Coordinates of C-alpha atoms in Angstrom, one line a residue:
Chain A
X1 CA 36.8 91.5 52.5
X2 CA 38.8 88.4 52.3
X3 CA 36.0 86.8 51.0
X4 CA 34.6 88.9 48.4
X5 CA 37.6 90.1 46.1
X6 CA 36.8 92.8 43.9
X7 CA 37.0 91.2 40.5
X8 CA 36.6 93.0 37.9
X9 CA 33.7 90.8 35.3
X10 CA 34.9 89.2 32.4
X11 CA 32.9 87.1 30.0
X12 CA 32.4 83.6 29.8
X13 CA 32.6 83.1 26.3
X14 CA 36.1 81.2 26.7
X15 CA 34.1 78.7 28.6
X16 CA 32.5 77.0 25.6
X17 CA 35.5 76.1 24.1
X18 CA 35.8 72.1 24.1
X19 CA 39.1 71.9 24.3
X20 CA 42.9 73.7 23.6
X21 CA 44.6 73.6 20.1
X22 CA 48.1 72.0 20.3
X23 CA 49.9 75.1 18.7
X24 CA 48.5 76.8 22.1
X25 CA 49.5 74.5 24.5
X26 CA 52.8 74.2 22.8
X27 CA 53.3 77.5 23.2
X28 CA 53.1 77.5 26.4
X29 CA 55.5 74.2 26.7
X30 CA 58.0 76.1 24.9
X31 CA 57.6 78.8 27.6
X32 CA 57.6 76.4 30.2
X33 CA 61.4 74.9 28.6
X34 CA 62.6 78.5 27.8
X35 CA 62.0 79.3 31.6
X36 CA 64.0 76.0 32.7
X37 CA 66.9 77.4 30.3
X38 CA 66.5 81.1 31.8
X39 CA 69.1 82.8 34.4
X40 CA 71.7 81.8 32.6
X41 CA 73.1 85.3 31.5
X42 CA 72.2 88.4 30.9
X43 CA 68.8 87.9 29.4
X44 CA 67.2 86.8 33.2
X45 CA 69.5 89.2 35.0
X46 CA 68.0 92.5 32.8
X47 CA 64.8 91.1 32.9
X48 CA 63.4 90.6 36.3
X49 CA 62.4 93.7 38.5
X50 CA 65.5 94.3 40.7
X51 CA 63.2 93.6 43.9
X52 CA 61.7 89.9 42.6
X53 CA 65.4 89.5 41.3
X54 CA 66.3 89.5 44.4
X55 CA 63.9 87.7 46.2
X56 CA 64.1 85.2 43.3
X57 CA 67.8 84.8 43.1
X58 CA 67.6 84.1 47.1
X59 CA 65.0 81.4 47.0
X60 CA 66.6 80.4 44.1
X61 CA 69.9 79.7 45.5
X62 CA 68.3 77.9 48.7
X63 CA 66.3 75.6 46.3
X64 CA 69.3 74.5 44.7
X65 CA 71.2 74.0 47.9
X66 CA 68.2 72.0 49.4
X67 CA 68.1 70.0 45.8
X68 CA 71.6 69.2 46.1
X69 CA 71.2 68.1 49.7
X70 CA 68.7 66.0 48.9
X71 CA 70.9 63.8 46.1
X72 CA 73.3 64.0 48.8
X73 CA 71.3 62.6 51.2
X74 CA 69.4 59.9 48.5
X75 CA 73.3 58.8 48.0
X76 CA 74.2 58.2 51.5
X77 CA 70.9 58.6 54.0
X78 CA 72.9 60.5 56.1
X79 CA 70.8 61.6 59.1
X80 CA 72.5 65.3 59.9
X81 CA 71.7 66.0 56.0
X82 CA 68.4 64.8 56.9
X83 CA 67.9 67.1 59.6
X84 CA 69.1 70.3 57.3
X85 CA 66.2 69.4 54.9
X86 CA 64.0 68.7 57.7
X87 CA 64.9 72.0 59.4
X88 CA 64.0 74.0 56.2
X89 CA 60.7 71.9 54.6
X90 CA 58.8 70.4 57.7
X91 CA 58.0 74.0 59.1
X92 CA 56.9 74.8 55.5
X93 CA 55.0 71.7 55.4
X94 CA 53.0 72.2 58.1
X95 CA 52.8 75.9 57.1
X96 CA 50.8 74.2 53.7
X97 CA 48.8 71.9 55.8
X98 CA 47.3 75.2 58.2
X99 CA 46.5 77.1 55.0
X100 CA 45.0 74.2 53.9
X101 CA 42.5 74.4 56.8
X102 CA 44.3 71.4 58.7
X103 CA 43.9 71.9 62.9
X104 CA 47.5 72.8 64.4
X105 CA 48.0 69.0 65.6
X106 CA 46.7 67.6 62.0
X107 CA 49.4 69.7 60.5
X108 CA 51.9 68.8 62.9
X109 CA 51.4 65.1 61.8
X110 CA 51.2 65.4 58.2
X111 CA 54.4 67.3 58.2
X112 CA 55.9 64.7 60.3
X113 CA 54.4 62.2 58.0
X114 CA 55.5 64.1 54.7
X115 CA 59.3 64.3 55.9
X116 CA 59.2 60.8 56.9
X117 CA 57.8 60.0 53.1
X118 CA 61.1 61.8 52.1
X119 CA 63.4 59.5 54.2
X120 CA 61.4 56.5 52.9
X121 CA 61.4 57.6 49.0
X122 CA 64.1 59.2 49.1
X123 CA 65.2 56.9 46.4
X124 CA 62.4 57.5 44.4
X125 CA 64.0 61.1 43.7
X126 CA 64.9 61.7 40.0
X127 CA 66.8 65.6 40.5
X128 CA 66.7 65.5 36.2
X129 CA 62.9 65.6 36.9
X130 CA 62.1 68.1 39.6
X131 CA 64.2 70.4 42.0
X132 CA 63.7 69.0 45.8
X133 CA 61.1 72.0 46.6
X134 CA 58.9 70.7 43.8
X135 CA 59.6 66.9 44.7
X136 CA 58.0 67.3 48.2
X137 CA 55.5 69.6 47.3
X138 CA 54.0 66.7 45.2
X139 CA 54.6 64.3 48.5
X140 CA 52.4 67.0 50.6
X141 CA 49.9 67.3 48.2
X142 CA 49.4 63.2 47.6
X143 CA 49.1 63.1 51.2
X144 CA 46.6 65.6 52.3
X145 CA 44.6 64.5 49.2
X146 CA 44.9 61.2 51.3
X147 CA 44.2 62.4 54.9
X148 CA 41.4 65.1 53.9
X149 CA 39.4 63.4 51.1
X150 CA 40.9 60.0 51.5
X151 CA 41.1 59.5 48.0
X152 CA 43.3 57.8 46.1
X153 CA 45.3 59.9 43.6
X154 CA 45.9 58.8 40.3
X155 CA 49.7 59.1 39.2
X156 CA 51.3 59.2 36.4
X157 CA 54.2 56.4 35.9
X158 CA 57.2 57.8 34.4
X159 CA 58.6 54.4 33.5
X160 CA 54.7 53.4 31.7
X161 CA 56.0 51.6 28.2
X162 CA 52.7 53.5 27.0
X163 CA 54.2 56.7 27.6
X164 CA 54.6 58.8 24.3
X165 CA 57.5 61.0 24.6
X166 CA 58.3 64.0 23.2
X167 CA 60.0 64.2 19.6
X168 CA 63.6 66.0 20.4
X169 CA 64.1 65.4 24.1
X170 CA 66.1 68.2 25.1
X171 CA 68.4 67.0 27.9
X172 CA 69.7 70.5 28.8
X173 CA 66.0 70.9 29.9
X174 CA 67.0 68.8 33.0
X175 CA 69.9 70.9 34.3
X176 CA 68.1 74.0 34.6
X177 CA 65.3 73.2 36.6
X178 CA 65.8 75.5 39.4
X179 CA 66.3 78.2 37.0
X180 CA 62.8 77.3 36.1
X181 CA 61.9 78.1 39.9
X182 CA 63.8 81.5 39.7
X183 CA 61.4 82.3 36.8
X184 CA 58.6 81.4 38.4
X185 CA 58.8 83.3 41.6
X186 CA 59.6 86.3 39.3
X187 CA 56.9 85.6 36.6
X188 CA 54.5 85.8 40.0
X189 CA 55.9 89.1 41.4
X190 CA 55.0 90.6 38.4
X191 CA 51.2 89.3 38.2
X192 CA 48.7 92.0 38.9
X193 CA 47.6 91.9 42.7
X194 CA 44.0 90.0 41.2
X195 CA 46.1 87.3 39.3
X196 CA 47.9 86.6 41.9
X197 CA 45.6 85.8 44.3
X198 CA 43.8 83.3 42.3
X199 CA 47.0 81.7 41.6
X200 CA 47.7 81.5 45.4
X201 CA 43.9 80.1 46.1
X202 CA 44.5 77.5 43.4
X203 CA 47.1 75.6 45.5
X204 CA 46.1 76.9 48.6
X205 CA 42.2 76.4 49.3
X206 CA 41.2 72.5 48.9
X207 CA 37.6 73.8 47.3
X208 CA 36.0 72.4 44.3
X209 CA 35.6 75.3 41.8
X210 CA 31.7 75.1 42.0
X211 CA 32.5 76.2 45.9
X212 CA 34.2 78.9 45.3
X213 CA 31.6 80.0 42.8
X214 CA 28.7 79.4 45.4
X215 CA 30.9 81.3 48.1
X216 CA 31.8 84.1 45.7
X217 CA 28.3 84.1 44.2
X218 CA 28.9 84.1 40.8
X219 CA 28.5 81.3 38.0
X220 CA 30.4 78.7 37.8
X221 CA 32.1 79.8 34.4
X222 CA 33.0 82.8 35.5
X223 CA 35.3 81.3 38.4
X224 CA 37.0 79.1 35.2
X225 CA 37.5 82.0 32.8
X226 CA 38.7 84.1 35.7
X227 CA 41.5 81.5 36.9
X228 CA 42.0 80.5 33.0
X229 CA 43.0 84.7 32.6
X230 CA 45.2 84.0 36.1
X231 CA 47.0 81.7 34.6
X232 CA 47.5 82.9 30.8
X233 CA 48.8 86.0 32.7
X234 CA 51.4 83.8 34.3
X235 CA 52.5 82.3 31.2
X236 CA 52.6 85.6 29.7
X237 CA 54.6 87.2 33.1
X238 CA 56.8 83.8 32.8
X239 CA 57.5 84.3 28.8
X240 CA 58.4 88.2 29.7
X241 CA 61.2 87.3 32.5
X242 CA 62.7 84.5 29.7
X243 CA 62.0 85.4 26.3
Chain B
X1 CA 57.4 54.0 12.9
X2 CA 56.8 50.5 12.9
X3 CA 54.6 49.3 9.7
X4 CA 53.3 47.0 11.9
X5 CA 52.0 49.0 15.1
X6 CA 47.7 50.1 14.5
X7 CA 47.3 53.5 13.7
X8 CA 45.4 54.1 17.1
X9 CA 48.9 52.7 18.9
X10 CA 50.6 55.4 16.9
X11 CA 52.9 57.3 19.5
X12 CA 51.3 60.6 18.1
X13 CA 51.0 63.5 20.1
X14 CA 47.3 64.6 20.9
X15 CA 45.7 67.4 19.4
X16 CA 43.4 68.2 22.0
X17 CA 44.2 69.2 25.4
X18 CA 42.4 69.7 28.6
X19 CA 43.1 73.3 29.1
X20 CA 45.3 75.6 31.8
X21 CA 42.4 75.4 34.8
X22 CA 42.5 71.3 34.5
X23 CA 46.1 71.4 34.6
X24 CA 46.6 73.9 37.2
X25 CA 43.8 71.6 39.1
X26 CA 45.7 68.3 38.8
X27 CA 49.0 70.0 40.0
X28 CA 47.6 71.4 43.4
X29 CA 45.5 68.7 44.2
X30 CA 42.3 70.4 43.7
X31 CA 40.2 67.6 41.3
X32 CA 38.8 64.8 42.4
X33 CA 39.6 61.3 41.8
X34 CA 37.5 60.4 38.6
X35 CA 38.7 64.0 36.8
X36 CA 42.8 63.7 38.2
X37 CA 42.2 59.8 36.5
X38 CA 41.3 61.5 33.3
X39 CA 44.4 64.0 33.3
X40 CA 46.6 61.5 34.2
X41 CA 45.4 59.4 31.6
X42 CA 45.8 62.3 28.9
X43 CA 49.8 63.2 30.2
X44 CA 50.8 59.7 30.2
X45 CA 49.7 60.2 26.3
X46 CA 50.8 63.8 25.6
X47 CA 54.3 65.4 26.6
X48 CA 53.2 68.7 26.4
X49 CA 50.2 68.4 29.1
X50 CA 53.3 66.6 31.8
X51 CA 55.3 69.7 31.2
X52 CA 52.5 72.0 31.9
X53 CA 51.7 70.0 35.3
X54 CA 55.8 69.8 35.4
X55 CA 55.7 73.8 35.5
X56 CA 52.5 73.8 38.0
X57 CA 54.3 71.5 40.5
X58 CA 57.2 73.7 40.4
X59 CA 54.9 76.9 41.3
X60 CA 53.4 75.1 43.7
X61 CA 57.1 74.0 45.4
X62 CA 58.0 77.6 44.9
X63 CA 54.6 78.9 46.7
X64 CA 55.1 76.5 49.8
X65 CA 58.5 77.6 50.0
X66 CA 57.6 81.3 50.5
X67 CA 54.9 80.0 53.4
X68 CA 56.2 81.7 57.0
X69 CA 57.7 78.7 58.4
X70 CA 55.2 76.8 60.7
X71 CA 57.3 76.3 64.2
X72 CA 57.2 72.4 65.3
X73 CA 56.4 70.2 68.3
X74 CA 59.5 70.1 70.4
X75 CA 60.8 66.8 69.5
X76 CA 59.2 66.4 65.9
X77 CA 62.8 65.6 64.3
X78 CA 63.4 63.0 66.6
X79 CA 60.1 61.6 66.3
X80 CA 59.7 61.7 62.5
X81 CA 63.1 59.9 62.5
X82 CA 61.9 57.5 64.7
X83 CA 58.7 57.2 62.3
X84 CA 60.5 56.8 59.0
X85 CA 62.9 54.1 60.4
X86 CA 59.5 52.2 61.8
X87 CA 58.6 51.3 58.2
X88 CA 60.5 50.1 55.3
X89 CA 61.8 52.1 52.6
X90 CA 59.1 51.5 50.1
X91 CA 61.6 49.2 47.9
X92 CA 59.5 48.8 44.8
X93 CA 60.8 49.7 41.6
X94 CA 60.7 52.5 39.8
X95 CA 58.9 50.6 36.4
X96 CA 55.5 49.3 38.2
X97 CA 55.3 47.2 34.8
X98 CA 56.4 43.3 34.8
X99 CA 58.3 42.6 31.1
X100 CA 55.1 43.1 28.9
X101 CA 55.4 41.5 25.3
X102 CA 53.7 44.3 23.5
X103 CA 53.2 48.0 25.1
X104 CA 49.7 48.0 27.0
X105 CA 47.0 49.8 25.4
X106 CA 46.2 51.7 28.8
X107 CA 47.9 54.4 30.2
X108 CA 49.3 53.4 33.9
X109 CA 46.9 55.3 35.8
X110 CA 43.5 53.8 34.7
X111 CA 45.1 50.2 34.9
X112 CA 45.2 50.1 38.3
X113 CA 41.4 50.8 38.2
X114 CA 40.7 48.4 35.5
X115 CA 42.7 45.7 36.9
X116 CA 44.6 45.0 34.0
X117 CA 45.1 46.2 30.4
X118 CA 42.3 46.5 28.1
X119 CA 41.4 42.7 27.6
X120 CA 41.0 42.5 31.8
X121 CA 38.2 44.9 31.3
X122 CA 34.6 43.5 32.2
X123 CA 32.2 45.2 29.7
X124 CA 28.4 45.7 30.3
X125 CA 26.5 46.4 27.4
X126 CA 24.6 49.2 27.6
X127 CA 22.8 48.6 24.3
X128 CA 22.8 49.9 21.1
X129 CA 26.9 48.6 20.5
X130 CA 27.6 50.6 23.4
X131 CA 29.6 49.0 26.2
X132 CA 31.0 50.6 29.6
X133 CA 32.9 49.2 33.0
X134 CA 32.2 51.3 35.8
X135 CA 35.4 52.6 37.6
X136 CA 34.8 55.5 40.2
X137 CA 31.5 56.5 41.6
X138 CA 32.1 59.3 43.6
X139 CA 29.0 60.9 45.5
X140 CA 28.9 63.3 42.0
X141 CA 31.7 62.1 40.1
X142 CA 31.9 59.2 37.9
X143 CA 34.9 57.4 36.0
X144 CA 34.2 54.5 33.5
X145 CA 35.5 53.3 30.4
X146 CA 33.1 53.2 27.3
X147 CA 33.2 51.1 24.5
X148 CA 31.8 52.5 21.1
X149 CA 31.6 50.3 18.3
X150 CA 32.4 50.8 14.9
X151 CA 30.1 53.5 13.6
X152 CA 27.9 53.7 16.6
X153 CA 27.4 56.8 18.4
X154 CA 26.2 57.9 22.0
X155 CA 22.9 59.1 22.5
X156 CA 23.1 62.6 22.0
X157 CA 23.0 64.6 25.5
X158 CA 24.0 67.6 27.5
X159 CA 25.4 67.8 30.9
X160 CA 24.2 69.5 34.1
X161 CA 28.3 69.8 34.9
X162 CA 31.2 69.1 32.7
X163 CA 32.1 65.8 31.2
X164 CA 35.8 65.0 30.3
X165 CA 36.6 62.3 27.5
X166 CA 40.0 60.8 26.6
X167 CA 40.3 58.7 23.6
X168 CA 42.4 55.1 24.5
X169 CA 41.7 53.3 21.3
X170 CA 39.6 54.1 18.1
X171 CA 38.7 57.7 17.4
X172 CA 35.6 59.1 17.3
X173 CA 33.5 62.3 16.1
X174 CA 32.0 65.3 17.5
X175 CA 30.9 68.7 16.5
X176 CA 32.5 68.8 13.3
X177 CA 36.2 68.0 15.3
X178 CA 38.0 64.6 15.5
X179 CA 39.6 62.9 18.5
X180 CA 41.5 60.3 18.6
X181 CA 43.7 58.1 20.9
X182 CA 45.3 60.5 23.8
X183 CA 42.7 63.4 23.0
X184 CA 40.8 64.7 25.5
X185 CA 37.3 66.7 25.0
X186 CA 35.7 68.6 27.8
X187 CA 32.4 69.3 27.0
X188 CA 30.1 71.8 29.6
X189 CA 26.7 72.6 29.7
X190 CA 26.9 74.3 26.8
X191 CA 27.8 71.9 24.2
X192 CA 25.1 69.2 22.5
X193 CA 27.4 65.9 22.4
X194 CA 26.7 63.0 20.1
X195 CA 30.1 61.3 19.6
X196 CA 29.9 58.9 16.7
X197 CA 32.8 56.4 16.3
X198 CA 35.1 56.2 13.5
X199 CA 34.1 53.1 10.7
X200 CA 36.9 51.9 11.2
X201 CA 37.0 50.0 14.6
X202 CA 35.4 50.5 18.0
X203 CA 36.2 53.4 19.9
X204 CA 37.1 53.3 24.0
X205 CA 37.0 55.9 25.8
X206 CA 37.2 57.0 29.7
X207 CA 34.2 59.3 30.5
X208 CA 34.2 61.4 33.4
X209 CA 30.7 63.2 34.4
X210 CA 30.5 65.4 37.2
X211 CA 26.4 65.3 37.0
X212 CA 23.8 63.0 35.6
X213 CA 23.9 63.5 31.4
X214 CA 20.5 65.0 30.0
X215 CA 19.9 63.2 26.9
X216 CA 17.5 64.3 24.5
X217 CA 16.3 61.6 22.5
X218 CA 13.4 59.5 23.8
X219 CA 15.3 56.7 23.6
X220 CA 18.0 58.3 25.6
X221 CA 15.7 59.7 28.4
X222 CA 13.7 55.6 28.1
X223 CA 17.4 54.0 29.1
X224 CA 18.9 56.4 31.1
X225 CA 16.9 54.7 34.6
X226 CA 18.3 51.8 33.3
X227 CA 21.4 52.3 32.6
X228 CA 22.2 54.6 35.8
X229 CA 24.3 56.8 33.2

């Protein structure tokens, strides 16, 4: 059953498509800045189902306090404030590597490894960029890419003078990024049961998309147009909890 | 802007993007090498693709958070402690760049494949004004750079899998739409692709095929041995 969701068909005439119009994506950029700028009043509070409100609000507050902790701990690599953030990501970290299909002592050591990447870079972390949470997920991700595949993965660099930026840099975007979290974790409680699976299998199962279609036995197209839906559904959920 | 900066170095915005599968792909670590070197590529050039993967990365923190917490070896603090202080901090800078005169053509990402910016590039010719460096050849996937010149087009061709171009330099046409520097096209099975380069200058490109290109001319099925396209 786990393996044969009951999707419902859809067709595949997105898939021809070449390529996205900017008004589209900008669209959904817009979402993506209105969501960092959410929670801030009334708008969030009315908004959100009271249940992922308050699962949202909780996680919220926990990824702020773990973000803070971890400028704290960038400022003065302090070891006890290491071991509150290790106490809260490593067991979530090796959590990622299991579903990942890692064996229980592979896990074990990429979490290990991931937390001691934190120590190490801990200098590296801009919180104007990302909210701790999202910081070391990227660190877990590089390095399973690394361990599983071992691939390199190519980055982008922040500082890159070819970099365009965009026109009106908005620096109130900054502040609010675990506000964007909070909208998140609501914008997914409200996905339909479907949606959200997909989502979840996107970060979660380390399978090529032509994989999945093989295992799931349908074309390859279909598995794109299905997780393209997912996904327009979370922008959609995300727009509802901030617009 | 500066009168004096080539319209392809034009800090534009990109028209085209790569679309929200791509995106959410690159964010969780799902593509490949040669396809995350193409969406890299693209972000570096277009703000609204890095806040997309910005947003991804941030559902992805938020989904690891909510994992039921993984209980660790006995020990693991002290030993990952014990780890991290074995090694160095990784002192590098943040800017990876050494002072540079004029801005590099290339986006970060591929220069570390290339070796350099655009002039440390060691072309092949491939005939017909058509010139490409190999840069990743995965067991399916390849990464190279192509080289169009002015006017010249790619044999036209369709693709077993999907085949992802991003414009560096140049521009260049393709069913009716144009692309030009930061664009990326993603062209399937479906789609009959003969880009033809702009008059105006040569066109380079990084192409990404996931499967061997079918190309329909005679000429196009004569080289393809050859050229190991």
């Amino acid at each position: 059953m786990e393996n044969a969701p009951a999707f419902s068909p859809f067709k595949d005439s997105l898939d021809s498509s070449r390529s996205y119009g900017t008004g589209q994506v900008r669209q959904m950029a817009k979402l993506a800045r209105t969501a960092m700028r959410a929670e801030t009043g009334v708008a969030a509070q009315t908004m959100i189902p009271s249940d992922a409100k308050q699962e949202a609000t909780g996680t919220g507050n926990e990824a702020a306090r773990m973000t803070t902790l971890l400028s704290a701990f960038q400022a003065a690599r302090d070891e006890a404030i290491f071991a509150e953030l290790f106490r809260y990501y490593a067991p979530r970290l090796k959590s990622y590597m299991r579903k990942l299909g890692a064996a229980e002592d592979i896990a074990e050591e990429l979490a290990q490894e991931a937390m001691a990447s934190v120590w190490r870079k801990a200098h590296l972390f801009d919180a104007g960029r990302a909210g701790a949470g999202t910081w070391i997920f990227s660190i877990a991700r590089n390095l399973r890419i690394d361990a599983f595949r071992r691939q390199h993965r190519p980055e982008i660099d922040f500082d890159d003078p070819v970099l365009v930026s965009a026109e009106p840099a908005t620096p109130e975007v900054a502040l609010d990024r675990d506000r964007q979290a909070i909208a998140i974790r609501a914008a997914l409680a409200a996905l339909p049961r479907e949606q959200a699976r997909i989502v979840h299998l996107s970060f979660f199962e380390d399978k090529p998309h032509a994989q999945i279609a093989t295992e799931l036995g349908i074309p390859l197209g279909t598995v794109k147009s299905r997780m393209r839906l997912a996904f327009q559904r979370f922008r959609k959920a995300l727009g509802e909890q901030t617009s | 802007m500066n009168a004096q900066t080539p319209a392809s170095r034009r800090s534009a915005q990109p028209d085209h993007h790569p679309g929200e599968e791509l995106i959410v792909a690159y964010a969780s670590g799902a593509l490949d090498e040669a396809n995350a070197l193409a969406i890299a590529s693209h972000m570096t050039l277009c703000p609204v693709c890095r806040d997309a993967v910005a947003l991804y990365e941030t559902l992805g923190g938020s989904l690891m958070d909510h994992l039921p917490p993984a209980p660790l070896a006995d020990g693991a603090l002290i030993e990952t402690l014990a780890r991290a202080k074995a090694m160095p901090a990784t002192s590098q800078p943040r800017s990876s760049l050494a002072a540079h005169g004029t801005a590099p053509l290339l986006p970060a990402p591929l220069r570390h494949y290339v070796g350099g910016d655009i002039d440390a590039a060691k072309w092949r010719p491939l005939g017909a004004g058509i010139h490409h460096m190999p840069l990743i050849n995965g067991d399916s996937v390849t990464a190279r750079l192509l080289r169009i010149g002015p006017g010249r087009s790619v044999f036209d061709h369709t693709h077993g899998g999907t085949e992802l171009t991003v414009v560096l330099d140049g521009s260049y046409t393709s069913q009716g739409q144009h692309f030009t520097r930061g664009d990326i096209e993603v062209a399937d099975e479906t789609v009959h692709h003969r880009p033809v380069a702009s008059m105006k200058g040569a066109c380079v490109c990084l192409v990404v095929t996931d499967a061997p290109l079918r190309f329909h001319s005679w000429l196009g099925r004569l080289m393809q041995p050859f050229i190991g396209i």
